[in-house]
Amino acid sequence: MIKIPIHVLNAGWTNFDGVEPASFLEVGDTETMRFPAEVKYALKVQLVNNGVLVEGRVSTWIRAQCGRCLVEFEREIVNDGVCHFYEDPPQDVLDISEDIREDLLLAIPGNPLCDENCRGLCPDCGANLNEKECGCRGRSTNSGIWKDLDDLKFEK
Ligand SMILES: [Zn+2]
Ligand SMILES: [Zn+2]
């Protein structure tokens, strides 16, 4: 839980840093994505008029399987655009867990790729094209399912 004690705040920025266990995200590990690290936050907080302004950065790491080449990789997930304003906050503590959790979840890709330019697997032989040229693509420009469809036509 990320709870800000209101009494320590003033009209200038107060740094508010810490870590939470990965369970803070409330998303379980799946076959294609795990959360091996803790959640780190580095926030700054200040009183503004009758509210509390929170800005900063939240991050963690994912261990995921690439959607194209199926290789596992680890990557830091960062949202450094955290920005929330809480009007009429409670007198004692302000719980911002929910918003910070969402900020971080938004930064996690739905279809994680090991690299934006990942070349994936060859549809013909299954070779990881990031590692080697298998040669299939030179032999047939109509590869994979389209080639199968062409072959079907010829059989008629
Ligand atoms: Zn990949
Ligand atoms: Zn191939």
XYZ file of C-alpha atoms and ligand atoms in Angstrom:
158
model
C 0.000 0.000 0.000
C 1.245 3.477 -0.809
C -0.067 5.834 1.818
C 0.945 9.436 2.169
C 0.813 10.916 5.681
C -0.772 14.302 5.112
C 0.860 15.993 8.136
C 4.366 15.809 6.617
C 3.314 17.749 3.522
C 3.697 21.440 2.839
C 3.497 23.861 -0.078
C 6.853 22.680 -1.436
C 7.727 19.303 -2.885
C 8.256 16.434 -0.444
C 9.961 13.336 -1.837
C 8.108 10.111 -1.247
C 10.039 7.032 -2.366
C 9.695 3.355 -1.603
C 9.188 -0.192 -2.776
C 6.283 -2.614 -2.767
C 6.299 -6.361 -3.438
C 5.229 -7.463 -6.931
C 1.930 -8.633 -5.409
C 1.088 -4.924 -5.130
C 0.105 -5.067 -8.817
C -2.637 -7.605 -8.046
C -2.045 -9.379 -11.334
C -0.869 -12.943 -11.099
C 1.909 -14.458 -13.155
C 0.761 -15.978 -16.425
C 2.459 -18.449 -18.742
C 3.741 -15.626 -20.870
C 4.442 -12.947 -18.263
C 5.875 -12.906 -14.756
C 6.746 -10.177 -12.324
C 10.127 -11.069 -10.813
C 10.959 -7.748 -9.151
C 9.495 -5.355 -6.651
C 7.613 -2.220 -7.583
C 9.647 0.953 -7.061
C 8.188 4.403 -6.793
C 9.854 7.800 -6.646
C 7.200 10.421 -6.114
C 7.088 14.040 -5.061
C 4.095 15.368 -3.231
C 2.877 18.828 -2.309
C -0.124 20.601 -0.880
C -1.868 22.784 -3.440
C -4.776 24.880 -2.243
C -7.224 22.333 -0.840
C -5.654 19.320 -2.463
C -2.620 17.106 -2.782
C -0.556 16.934 -5.970
C 1.441 13.755 -6.656
C 3.981 13.465 -9.475
C 6.798 11.101 -10.297
C 7.797 7.688 -11.493
C 6.854 4.085 -10.842
C 8.629 1.029 -12.231
C 9.080 -2.723 -12.075
C 10.432 -5.559 -14.236
C 8.611 -8.114 -16.336
C 9.894 -11.479 -17.485
C 7.896 -12.265 -20.592
C 7.735 -14.449 -23.639
C 8.073 -12.606 -26.940
C 4.843 -12.761 -28.946
C 6.795 -13.278 -32.177
C 9.851 -15.432 -31.494
C 8.702 -16.987 -28.184
C 12.055 -16.258 -26.493
C 11.917 -15.142 -22.847
C 13.271 -11.731 -21.995
C 13.317 -9.319 -19.068
C 12.559 -5.648 -19.344
C 12.055 -2.747 -16.992
C 8.590 -1.240 -17.168
C 8.496 2.452 -16.337
C 5.842 5.121 -16.103
C 7.603 8.396 -15.356
C 4.508 10.454 -16.064
C 2.680 9.817 -12.805
C 0.469 12.824 -12.064
C -2.550 12.887 -9.780
C -4.434 15.581 -7.926
C -6.559 14.711 -4.929
C -9.136 17.261 -3.931
C -10.189 17.380 -0.296
C -7.874 14.582 0.884
C -8.488 12.887 4.236
C -6.965 14.535 7.316
C -4.591 11.709 8.234
C -3.403 9.508 5.343
C -4.030 9.496 1.611
C -4.016 6.049 0.007
C -2.823 6.367 -3.602
C -2.205 2.639 -4.166
C -4.965 2.221 -6.721
C -3.814 5.062 -8.980
C -0.134 4.127 -8.847
C -1.014 0.504 -9.605
C -2.980 1.625 -12.664
C -0.176 3.912 -13.803
C 2.178 0.954 -13.860
C -0.258 -1.537 -15.392
C -0.864 0.916 -18.246
C 2.844 0.781 -19.085
C 2.867 -3.007 -19.477
C 2.500 -4.067 -23.115
C -0.414 -6.364 -23.940
C 1.631 -8.239 -26.534
C 5.229 -8.025 -25.299
C 7.993 -8.253 -27.893
C 11.662 -8.944 -27.134
C 12.426 -6.128 -29.530
C 10.252 -3.878 -31.686
C 12.113 -5.225 -34.706
C 11.905 -8.861 -33.659
C 11.816 -10.923 -36.860
C 9.919 -13.789 -35.277
C 9.902 -17.398 -36.360
C 10.056 -18.665 -39.928
C 6.522 -19.839 -40.825
C 8.026 -22.685 -42.844
C 10.730 -24.235 -40.672
C 10.231 -22.526 -37.293
C 13.762 -21.116 -37.109
C 14.262 -18.018 -34.970
C 15.021 -15.439 -37.663
C 16.770 -13.181 -35.140
C 19.452 -15.826 -34.786
C 19.906 -17.082 -38.331
C 18.704 -16.943 -41.902
C 17.087 -20.299 -42.570
C 16.932 -19.787 -46.344
C 13.236 -20.622 -46.704
C 12.261 -17.106 -47.687
C 14.575 -17.106 -50.670
C 13.035 -20.277 -52.019
C 9.395 -19.228 -51.927
C 7.894 -15.793 -51.680
C 4.470 -17.370 -51.090
C 5.291 -19.052 -47.828
C 3.191 -20.587 -45.103
C -0.552 -20.581 -45.310
C -0.758 -18.698 -48.629
C 1.427 -21.247 -50.293
C -0.774 -24.031 -48.922
C -3.811 -22.326 -50.434
C -2.096 -22.039 -53.811
C -1.230 -25.716 -53.708
C -4.866 -26.566 -53.001
C -5.995 -24.668 -56.099
C -3.646 -26.639 -58.292
C -5.079 -29.909 -57.081
C -8.535 -29.139 -58.433
Zn 11.152 -11.820 -30.253
Zn 12.702 -21.325 -42.539
